[in-house]
């Protein structure tokens, strides 16, 4: 009985899907695996960013945790910004959280302007890191595009009017022709 409760509790803890962590430091990847094991169903790791797009094409990735520097002795963050932009172009719906040992406010701002969902500095606070990743994923699932909202509203209005498009158009405050045009995009 107690064992089943523990299993149910453990299963409920892993409510988030797959995270891809990209960092050139194998120790960081190991620490992240241990830290995030109770939060994510799958944890994929890479030491080099060159395979990010290949992995993302083969796997359903829910979030990427991306280091900012991969070349020894380079700490400008430009590599991370490059890979952030590359990921955002190919997978705009996948949030990317940047990770760096160099707490540079201007770099953080550049990352956020380039589409990063958040920014974490090394060394990190375990609870804060997990909390930030969960917040990013929770926010992603809460945000609905305007197009999706419009489509849903049109569908509900048509259902409410039992398929009467003239009445639905009147309720929506648009012409019947405009409603037809919007329905083509549904």
XYZ file of C-alpha atoms in Angstrom, residues 154 157-172 176 179-180 183:
21
model
C -15.861 31.551 -33.876
C -20.363 31.171 -31.508
C -21.412 29.020 -34.474
C -22.212 26.145 -32.079
C -24.203 28.549 -29.898
C -26.199 29.631 -32.979
C -26.739 25.980 -33.975
C -24.951 26.525 -37.289
C -26.874 29.671 -38.274
C -24.030 31.653 -39.870
C -26.042 34.854 -40.293
C -26.867 34.920 -36.601
C -23.266 33.977 -35.673
C -21.899 36.806 -37.835
C -24.251 39.270 -36.139
C -23.174 38.112 -32.671
C -19.518 38.416 -33.679
C -21.437 37.007 -43.123
C -17.214 35.050 -41.253
C -16.945 32.823 -44.347
C -13.938 29.977 -41.495
